[in-house]
Coordinates of C-alpha atoms and ligand atoms in Angstrom, one line a residue:
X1 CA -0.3 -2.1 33.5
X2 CA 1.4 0.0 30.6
X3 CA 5.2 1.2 30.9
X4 CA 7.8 3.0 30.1
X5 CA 9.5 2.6 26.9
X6 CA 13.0 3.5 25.9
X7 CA 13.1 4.1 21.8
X8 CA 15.8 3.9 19.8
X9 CA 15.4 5.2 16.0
X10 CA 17.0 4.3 12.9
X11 CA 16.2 7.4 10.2
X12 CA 15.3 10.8 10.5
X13 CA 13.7 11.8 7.6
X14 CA 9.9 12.5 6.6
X15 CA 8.6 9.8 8.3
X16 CA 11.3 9.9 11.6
X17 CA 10.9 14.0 12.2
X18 CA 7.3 13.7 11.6
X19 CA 7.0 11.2 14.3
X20 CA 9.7 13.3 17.0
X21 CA 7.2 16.2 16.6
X22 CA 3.6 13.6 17.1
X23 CA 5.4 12.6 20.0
X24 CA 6.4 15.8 21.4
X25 CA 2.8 16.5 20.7
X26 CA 2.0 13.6 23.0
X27 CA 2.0 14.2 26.6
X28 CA 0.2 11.3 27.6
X29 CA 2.6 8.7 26.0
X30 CA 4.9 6.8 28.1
X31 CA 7.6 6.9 25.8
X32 CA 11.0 9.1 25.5
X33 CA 13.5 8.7 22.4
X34 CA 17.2 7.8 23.4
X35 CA 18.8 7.9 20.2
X36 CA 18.6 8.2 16.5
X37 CA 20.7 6.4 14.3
X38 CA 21.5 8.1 10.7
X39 CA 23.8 7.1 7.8
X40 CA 24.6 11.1 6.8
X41 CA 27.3 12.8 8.8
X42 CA 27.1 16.0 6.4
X43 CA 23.5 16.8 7.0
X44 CA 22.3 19.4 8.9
X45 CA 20.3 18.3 12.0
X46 CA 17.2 19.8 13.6
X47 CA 18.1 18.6 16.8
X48 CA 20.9 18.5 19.0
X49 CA 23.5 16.6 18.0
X50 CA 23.5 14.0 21.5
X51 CA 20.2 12.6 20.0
X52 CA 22.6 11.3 17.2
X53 CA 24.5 8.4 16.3
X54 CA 26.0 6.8 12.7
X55 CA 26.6 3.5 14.8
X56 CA 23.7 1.2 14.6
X57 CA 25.3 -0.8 17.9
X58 CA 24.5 2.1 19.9
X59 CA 21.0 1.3 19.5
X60 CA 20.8 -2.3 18.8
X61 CA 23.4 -3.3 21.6
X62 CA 22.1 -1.1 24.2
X63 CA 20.1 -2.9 27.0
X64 CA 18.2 0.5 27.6
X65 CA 16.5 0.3 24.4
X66 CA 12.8 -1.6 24.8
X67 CA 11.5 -0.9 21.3
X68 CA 13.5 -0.1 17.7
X69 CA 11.6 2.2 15.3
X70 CA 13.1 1.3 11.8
X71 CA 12.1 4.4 9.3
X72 CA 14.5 4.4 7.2
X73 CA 14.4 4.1 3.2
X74 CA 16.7 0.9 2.0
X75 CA 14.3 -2.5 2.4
X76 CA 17.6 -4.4 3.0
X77 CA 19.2 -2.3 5.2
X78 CA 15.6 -2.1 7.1
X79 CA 15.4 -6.1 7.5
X80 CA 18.8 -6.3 9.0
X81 CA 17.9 -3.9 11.3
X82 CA 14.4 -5.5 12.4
X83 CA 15.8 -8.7 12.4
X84 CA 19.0 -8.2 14.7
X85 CA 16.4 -6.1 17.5
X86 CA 13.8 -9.0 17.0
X87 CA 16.5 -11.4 18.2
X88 CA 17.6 -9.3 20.7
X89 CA 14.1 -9.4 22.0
X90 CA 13.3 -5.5 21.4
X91 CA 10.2 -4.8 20.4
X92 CA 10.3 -2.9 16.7
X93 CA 8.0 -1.0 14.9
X94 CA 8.5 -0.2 11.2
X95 CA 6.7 1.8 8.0
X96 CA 8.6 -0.1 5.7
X97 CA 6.0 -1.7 3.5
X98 CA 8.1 -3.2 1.1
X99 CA 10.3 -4.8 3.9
X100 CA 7.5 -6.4 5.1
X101 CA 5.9 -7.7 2.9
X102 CA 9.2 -9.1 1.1
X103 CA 9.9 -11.1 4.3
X104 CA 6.1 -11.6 5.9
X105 CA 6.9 -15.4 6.4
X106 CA 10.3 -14.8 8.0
X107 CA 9.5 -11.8 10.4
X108 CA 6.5 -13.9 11.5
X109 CA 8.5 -17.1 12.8
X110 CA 11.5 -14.2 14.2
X111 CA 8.1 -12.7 16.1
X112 CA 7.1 -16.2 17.4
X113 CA 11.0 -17.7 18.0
X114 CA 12.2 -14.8 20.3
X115 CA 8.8 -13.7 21.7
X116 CA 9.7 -10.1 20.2
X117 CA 6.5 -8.1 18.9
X118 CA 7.1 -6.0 15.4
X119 CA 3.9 -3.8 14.5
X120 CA 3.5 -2.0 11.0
X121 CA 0.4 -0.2 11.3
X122 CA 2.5 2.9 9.4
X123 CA 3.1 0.3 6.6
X124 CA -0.1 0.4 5.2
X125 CA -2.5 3.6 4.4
X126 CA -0.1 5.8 7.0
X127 CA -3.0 7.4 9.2
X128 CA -6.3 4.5 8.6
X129 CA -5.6 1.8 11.4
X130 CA -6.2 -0.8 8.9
X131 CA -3.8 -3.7 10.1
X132 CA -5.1 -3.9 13.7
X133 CA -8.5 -3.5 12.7
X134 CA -8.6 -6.1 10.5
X135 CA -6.5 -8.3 12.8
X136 CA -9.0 -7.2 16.3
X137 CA -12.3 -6.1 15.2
X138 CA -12.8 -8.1 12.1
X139 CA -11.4 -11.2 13.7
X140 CA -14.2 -13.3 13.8
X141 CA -16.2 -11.7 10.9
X142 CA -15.9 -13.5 7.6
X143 CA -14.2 -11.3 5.5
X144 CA -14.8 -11.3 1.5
X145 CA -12.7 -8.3 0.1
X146 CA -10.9 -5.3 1.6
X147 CA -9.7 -3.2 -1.7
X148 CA -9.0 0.3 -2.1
X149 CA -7.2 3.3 -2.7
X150 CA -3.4 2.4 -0.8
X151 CA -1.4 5.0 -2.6
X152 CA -1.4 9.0 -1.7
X153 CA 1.2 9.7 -4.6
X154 CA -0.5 8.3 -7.2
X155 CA -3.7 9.5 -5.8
X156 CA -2.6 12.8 -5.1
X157 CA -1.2 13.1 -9.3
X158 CA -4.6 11.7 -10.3
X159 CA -6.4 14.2 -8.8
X160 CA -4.7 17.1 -9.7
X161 CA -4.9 15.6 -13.3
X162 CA -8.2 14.9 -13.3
X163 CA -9.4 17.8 -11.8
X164 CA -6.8 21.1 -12.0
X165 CA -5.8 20.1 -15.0
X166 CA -1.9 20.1 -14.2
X167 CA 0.1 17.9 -15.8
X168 CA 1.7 14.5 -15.0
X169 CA 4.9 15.7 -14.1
X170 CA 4.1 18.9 -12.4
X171 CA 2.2 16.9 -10.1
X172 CA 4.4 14.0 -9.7
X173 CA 6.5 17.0 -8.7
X174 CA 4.5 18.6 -6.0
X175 CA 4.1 15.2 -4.6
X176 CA 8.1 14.3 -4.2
X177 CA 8.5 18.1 -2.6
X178 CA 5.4 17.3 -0.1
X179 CA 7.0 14.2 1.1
X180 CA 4.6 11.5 -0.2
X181 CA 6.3 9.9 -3.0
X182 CA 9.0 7.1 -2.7
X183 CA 13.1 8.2 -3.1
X184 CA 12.2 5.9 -6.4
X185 CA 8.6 7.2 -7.8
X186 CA 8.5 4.6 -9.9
X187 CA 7.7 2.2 -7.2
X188 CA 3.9 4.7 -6.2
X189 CA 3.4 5.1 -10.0
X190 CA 3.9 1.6 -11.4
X191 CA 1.7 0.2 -8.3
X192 CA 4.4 -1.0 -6.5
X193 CA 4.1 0.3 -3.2
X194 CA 0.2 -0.4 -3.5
X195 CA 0.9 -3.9 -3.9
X196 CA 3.4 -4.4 -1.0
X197 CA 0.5 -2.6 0.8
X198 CA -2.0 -4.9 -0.1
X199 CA 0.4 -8.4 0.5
X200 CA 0.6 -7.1 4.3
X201 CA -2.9 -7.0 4.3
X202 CA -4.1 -10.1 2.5
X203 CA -2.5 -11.9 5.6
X204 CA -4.2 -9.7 8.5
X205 CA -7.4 -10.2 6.1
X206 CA -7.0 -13.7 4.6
X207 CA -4.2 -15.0 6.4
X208 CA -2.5 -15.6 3.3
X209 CA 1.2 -15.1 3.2
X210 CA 2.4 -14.1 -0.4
X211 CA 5.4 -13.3 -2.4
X212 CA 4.8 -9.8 -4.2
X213 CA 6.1 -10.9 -7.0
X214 CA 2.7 -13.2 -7.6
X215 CA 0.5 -10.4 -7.1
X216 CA -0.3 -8.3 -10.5
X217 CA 0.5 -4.7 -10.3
X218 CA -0.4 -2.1 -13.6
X219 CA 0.4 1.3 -12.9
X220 CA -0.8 5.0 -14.1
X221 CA 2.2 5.2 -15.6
X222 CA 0.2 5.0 -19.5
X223 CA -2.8 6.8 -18.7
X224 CA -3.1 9.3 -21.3
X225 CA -5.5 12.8 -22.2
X226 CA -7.3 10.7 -24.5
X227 CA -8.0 8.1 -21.2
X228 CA -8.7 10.9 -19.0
X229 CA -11.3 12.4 -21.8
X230 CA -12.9 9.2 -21.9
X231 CA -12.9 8.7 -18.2
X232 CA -14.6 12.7 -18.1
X233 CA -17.4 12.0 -21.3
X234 CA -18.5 8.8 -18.8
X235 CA -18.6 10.7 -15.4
X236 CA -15.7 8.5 -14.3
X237 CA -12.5 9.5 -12.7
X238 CA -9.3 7.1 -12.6
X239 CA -7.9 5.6 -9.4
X240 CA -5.2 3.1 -8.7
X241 CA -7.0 0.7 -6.8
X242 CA -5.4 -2.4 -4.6
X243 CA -8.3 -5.3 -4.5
X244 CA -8.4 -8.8 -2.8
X245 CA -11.8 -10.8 -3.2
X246 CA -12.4 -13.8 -1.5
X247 CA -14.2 -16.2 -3.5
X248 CA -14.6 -20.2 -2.1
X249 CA -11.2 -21.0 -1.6
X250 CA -9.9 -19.2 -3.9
X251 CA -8.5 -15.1 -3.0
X252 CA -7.9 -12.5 -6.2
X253 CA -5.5 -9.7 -5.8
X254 CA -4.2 -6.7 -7.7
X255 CA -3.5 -3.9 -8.4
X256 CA -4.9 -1.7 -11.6
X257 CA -6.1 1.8 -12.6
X258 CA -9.7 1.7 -12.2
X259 CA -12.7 3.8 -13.9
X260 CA -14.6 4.9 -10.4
X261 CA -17.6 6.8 -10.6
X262 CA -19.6 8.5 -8.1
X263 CA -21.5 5.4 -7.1
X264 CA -18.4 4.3 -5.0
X265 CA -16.9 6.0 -1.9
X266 CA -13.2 5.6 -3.6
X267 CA -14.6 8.4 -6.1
X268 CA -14.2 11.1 -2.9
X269 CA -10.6 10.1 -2.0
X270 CA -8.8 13.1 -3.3
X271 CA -5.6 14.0 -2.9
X272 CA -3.0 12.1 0.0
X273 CA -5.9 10.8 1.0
X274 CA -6.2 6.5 1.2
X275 CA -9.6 4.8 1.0
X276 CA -10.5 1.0 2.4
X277 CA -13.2 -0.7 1.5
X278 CA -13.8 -3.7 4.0
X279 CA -16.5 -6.0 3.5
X280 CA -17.5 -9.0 5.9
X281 CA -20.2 -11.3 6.0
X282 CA -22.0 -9.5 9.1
X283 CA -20.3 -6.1 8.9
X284 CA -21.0 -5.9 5.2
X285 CA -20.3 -2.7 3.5
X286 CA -17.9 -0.6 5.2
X287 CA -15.5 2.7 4.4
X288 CA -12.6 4.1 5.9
X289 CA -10.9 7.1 4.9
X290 CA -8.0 8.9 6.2
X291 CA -4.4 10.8 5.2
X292 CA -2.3 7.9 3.3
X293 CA 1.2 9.5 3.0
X294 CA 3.3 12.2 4.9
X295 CA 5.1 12.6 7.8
X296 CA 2.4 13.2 10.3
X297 CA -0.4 10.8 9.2
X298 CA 2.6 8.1 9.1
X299 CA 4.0 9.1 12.2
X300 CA 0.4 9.0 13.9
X301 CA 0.4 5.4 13.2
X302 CA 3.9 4.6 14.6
X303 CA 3.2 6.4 17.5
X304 CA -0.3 4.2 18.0
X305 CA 2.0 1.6 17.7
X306 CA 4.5 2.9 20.3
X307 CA 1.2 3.1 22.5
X308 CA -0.1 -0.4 21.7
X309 CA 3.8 -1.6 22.6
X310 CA 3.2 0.3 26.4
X311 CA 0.8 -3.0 27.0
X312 CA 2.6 -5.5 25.3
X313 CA 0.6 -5.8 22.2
X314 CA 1.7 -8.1 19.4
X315 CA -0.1 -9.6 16.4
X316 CA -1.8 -13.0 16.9
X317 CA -2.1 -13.6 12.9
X318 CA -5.1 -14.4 14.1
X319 CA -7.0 -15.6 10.4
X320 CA -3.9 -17.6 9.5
X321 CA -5.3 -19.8 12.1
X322 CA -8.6 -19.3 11.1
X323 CA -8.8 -20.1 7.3
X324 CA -7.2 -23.1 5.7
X325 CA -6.5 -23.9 2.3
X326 CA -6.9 -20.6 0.5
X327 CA -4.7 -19.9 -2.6
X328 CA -4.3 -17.1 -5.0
X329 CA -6.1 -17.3 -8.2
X330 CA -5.7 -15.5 -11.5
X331 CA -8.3 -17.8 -13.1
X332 CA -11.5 -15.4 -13.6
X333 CA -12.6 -13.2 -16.3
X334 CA -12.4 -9.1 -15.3
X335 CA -13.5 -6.1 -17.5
X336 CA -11.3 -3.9 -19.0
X337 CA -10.8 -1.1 -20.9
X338 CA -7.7 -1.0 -23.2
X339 CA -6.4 1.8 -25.4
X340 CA -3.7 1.4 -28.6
X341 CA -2.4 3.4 -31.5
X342 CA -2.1 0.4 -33.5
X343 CA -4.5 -2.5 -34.4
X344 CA -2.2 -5.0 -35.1
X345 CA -0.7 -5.4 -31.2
X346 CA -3.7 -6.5 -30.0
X347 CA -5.2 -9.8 -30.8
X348 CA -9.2 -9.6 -29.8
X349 CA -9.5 -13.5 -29.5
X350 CA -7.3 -12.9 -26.2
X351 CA -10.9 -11.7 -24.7
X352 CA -13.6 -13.7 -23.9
X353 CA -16.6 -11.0 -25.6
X354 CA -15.9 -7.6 -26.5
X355 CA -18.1 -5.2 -25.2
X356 CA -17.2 -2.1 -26.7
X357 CA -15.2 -1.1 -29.9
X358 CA -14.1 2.5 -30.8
X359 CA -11.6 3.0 -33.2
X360 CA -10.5 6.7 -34.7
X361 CA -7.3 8.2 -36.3
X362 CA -4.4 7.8 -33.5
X363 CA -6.6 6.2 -30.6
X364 CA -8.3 2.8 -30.7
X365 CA -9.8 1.2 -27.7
X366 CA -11.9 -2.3 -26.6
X367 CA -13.8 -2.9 -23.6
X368 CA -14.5 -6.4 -23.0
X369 CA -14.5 -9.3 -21.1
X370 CA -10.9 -11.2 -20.5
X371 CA -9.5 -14.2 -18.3
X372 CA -7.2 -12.2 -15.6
X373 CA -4.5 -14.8 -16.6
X374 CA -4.8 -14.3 -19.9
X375 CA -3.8 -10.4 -19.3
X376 CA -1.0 -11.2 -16.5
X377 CA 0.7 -13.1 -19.0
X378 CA 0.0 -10.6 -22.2
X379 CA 2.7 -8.6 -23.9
X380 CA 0.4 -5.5 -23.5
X381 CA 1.7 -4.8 -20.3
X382 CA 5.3 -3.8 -21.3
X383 CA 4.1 -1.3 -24.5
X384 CA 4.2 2.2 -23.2
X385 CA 1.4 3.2 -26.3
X386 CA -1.1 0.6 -24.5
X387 CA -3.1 1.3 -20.8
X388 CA -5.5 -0.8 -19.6
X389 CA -8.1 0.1 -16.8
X390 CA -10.1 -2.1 -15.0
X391 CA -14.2 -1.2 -16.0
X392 CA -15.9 -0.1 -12.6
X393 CA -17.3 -2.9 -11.0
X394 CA -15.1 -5.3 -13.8
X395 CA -13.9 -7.7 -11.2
X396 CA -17.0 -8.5 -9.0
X397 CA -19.4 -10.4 -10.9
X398 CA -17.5 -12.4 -13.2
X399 CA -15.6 -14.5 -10.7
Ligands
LIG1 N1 4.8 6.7 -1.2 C1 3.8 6.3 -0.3 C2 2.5 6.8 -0.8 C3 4.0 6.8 1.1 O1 2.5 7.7 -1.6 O2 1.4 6.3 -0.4 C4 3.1 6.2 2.1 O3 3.3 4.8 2.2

């Protein structure tokens, strides 16, 4: 039997107002807000004022209130939030990737202590229902990888790089004014917010909880005309691509630029757009493909979460019962492409067989064949005149 629920919202910005409009959208939902809760007294409102309140007890204290939605920006701020409704029992659903995945283990045992649900679906690739997919459908099937494009920003400047020629930071532009990009853009562009992505789903995928900071994250911060040239004389493009492999007992996960060509379905993901590659021993090979950023593909997947809340849905973690004994591992050789201005930063015993050499006036590059530890620990990373990019297909068979 589904309810009634009562919401209570804390933020009412991109992601909040395109959430009150899906649900004004949304006759059939059993669901009416009671109050939003915003930090800005000065701002101008788009609705009237008795929606609104600056004191978080009006939500969290208030017996009415059956489910919290916390969409606001600050991670700490967020967690306090989730975790004073989780111990008040409420239900809460949040889209705040980074909160989550900075506090998996701890919003797990709050879920399982006070029998309170939280549901994130909005946290990862806004509009593809990724988490509960991979927590229902594939819950018996024996994943090996789920990878992908988890990033509209990023996605969205690549593509009007690569193909309307704009330039960086007129596109990183256009993406801020559409409402993709984080308050801090360095978070999309450095693979930040790809990588908290991808910790939420290694545990509905792998049921692996991990700290983000042991997950490798390169951004497209470096790419450069000359990469983008090289990228167009192959018939590549460039994508920021999230990956975990399952291999034995061991999982891989990061997150890199990647050369894609038109081989693989992440080559059509244009724009906002995400892409997820899921592949399971009996499913195999399979693609989805949907808006990743913006108010209304975000608040489509809060308000699937509102529904899912209406019969008392809650994650069972279901593979971290499932699979024991799996650990990270950086130990397995990749393929990469990497660019410098000057020969004498880059040692070539650091890779295992070069490939490829091409050296000219201002731009040198090397494709070959390293140990993925090797690079996580190289001082590479930190030189703005370097960029790596993972080779297409550089992470598969060299495990
Ligand atoms: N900044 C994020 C992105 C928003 O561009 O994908 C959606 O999580």
């Amino acid at each position: 039997m589904s309810r009634n629920l009562k919401l209570g919202i804390f933020g009412f910005g991109v992601v909040g107002q395109g959430l009150y409009h899906v649900l004004e959208e949304t006759k059939g939902i059993k669901a009416e807000i009671l109050k939003i809760c915003v930090k800005n007294k000065q701002k101008k409102r788009p609705l009237p004022m008795e929606y609104f309140t600056y004191k978080k007890e009006d939500i969290l204290e208030n017996p009415e209130v059956d489910v919290v939605l916390e969409l606001i920006d600050d991670p700490k701020a967020a967690f306090e939030i989730v975790t004073a409704a989780l111990k008040k029992g409420k239900a809460v659903v949040t889209a705040n990737k980074k909160m989550v995945a900075d506090h998996m283990t701890e919003l797990y045992e709050l879920q399982k202590e006070y029998n309170a649900p939280l549901l994130y679906e909005g946290a990862c690739c806004a509009s593809i229902p990724i988490i509960r997919n991979l927590e229902e459908y594939y819950d018996n099937d024996l994943l090996s990888a789920v990878e992908g494009i988890f990033n509209g920003s990023t996605n969205y400047i690549l593509t009007k790089v690569f193909s309307e020629q704009k330039s960086f930071g007129e596109a990183l532009t256009e993406a801020q004014e559409l409402g993709y990009a984080e308050t801090d853009p360095s978070l999309d562009i450095e693979g930040f917010d790809a990588k908290y992505k991808l910790c939420i789903i290694l545990t509905h995928a792998f049921g692996l909880f991990v700290n983000p900071d042991d997950i490798f994250n390169y951004g497209i911060q470096n790419i450069s005309e000359f990469d983008i040239k090289i990228a167009r004389e192959r018939g590549y493009k460039i994508k920021l691509v999230a990956k975990s492999r399952k291999i034995d007992d061991k999982v891989i996960a990061m997150v890199m630029p990647q050369f894609v060509s038109d081989k693989s379905e992440l080559y059509k993901v244009e724009r906002e757009f995400n892409g997820v590659i899921v592949e399971g021993a009996f499913s195999e090979h399979q693609f989805f493909i949907g808006k990743g950023a913006g108010g209304y593909p975000t608040g489509s997947a809060v308000l699937s979460d509102i529904s899912a809340l209406t019969y008392n849905y809650m994650y069972e973690y279901k593979k971290t019962k499932q699979v024991a004994d799996l650990e990270l591992s950086s130990d397995y050789e990749i393929i990469i492409y990497l660019r410098f201005d000057n020969q004498s930063i880059i040692n070539k015993d650091d890779f295992n067989l070069i490939l490829e050499e091409y050296k000219a006036l201002e731009n040198h590059y090397v494709i070959g064949k390293i140990n993925f530890s090797k690079l996580v620990g190289s001082k590479w990373l930190s030189n703005p005149n370097i960029n790596i990019i993972l080779m297409e297909n550089g992470n598969e068979n060299h495990c």
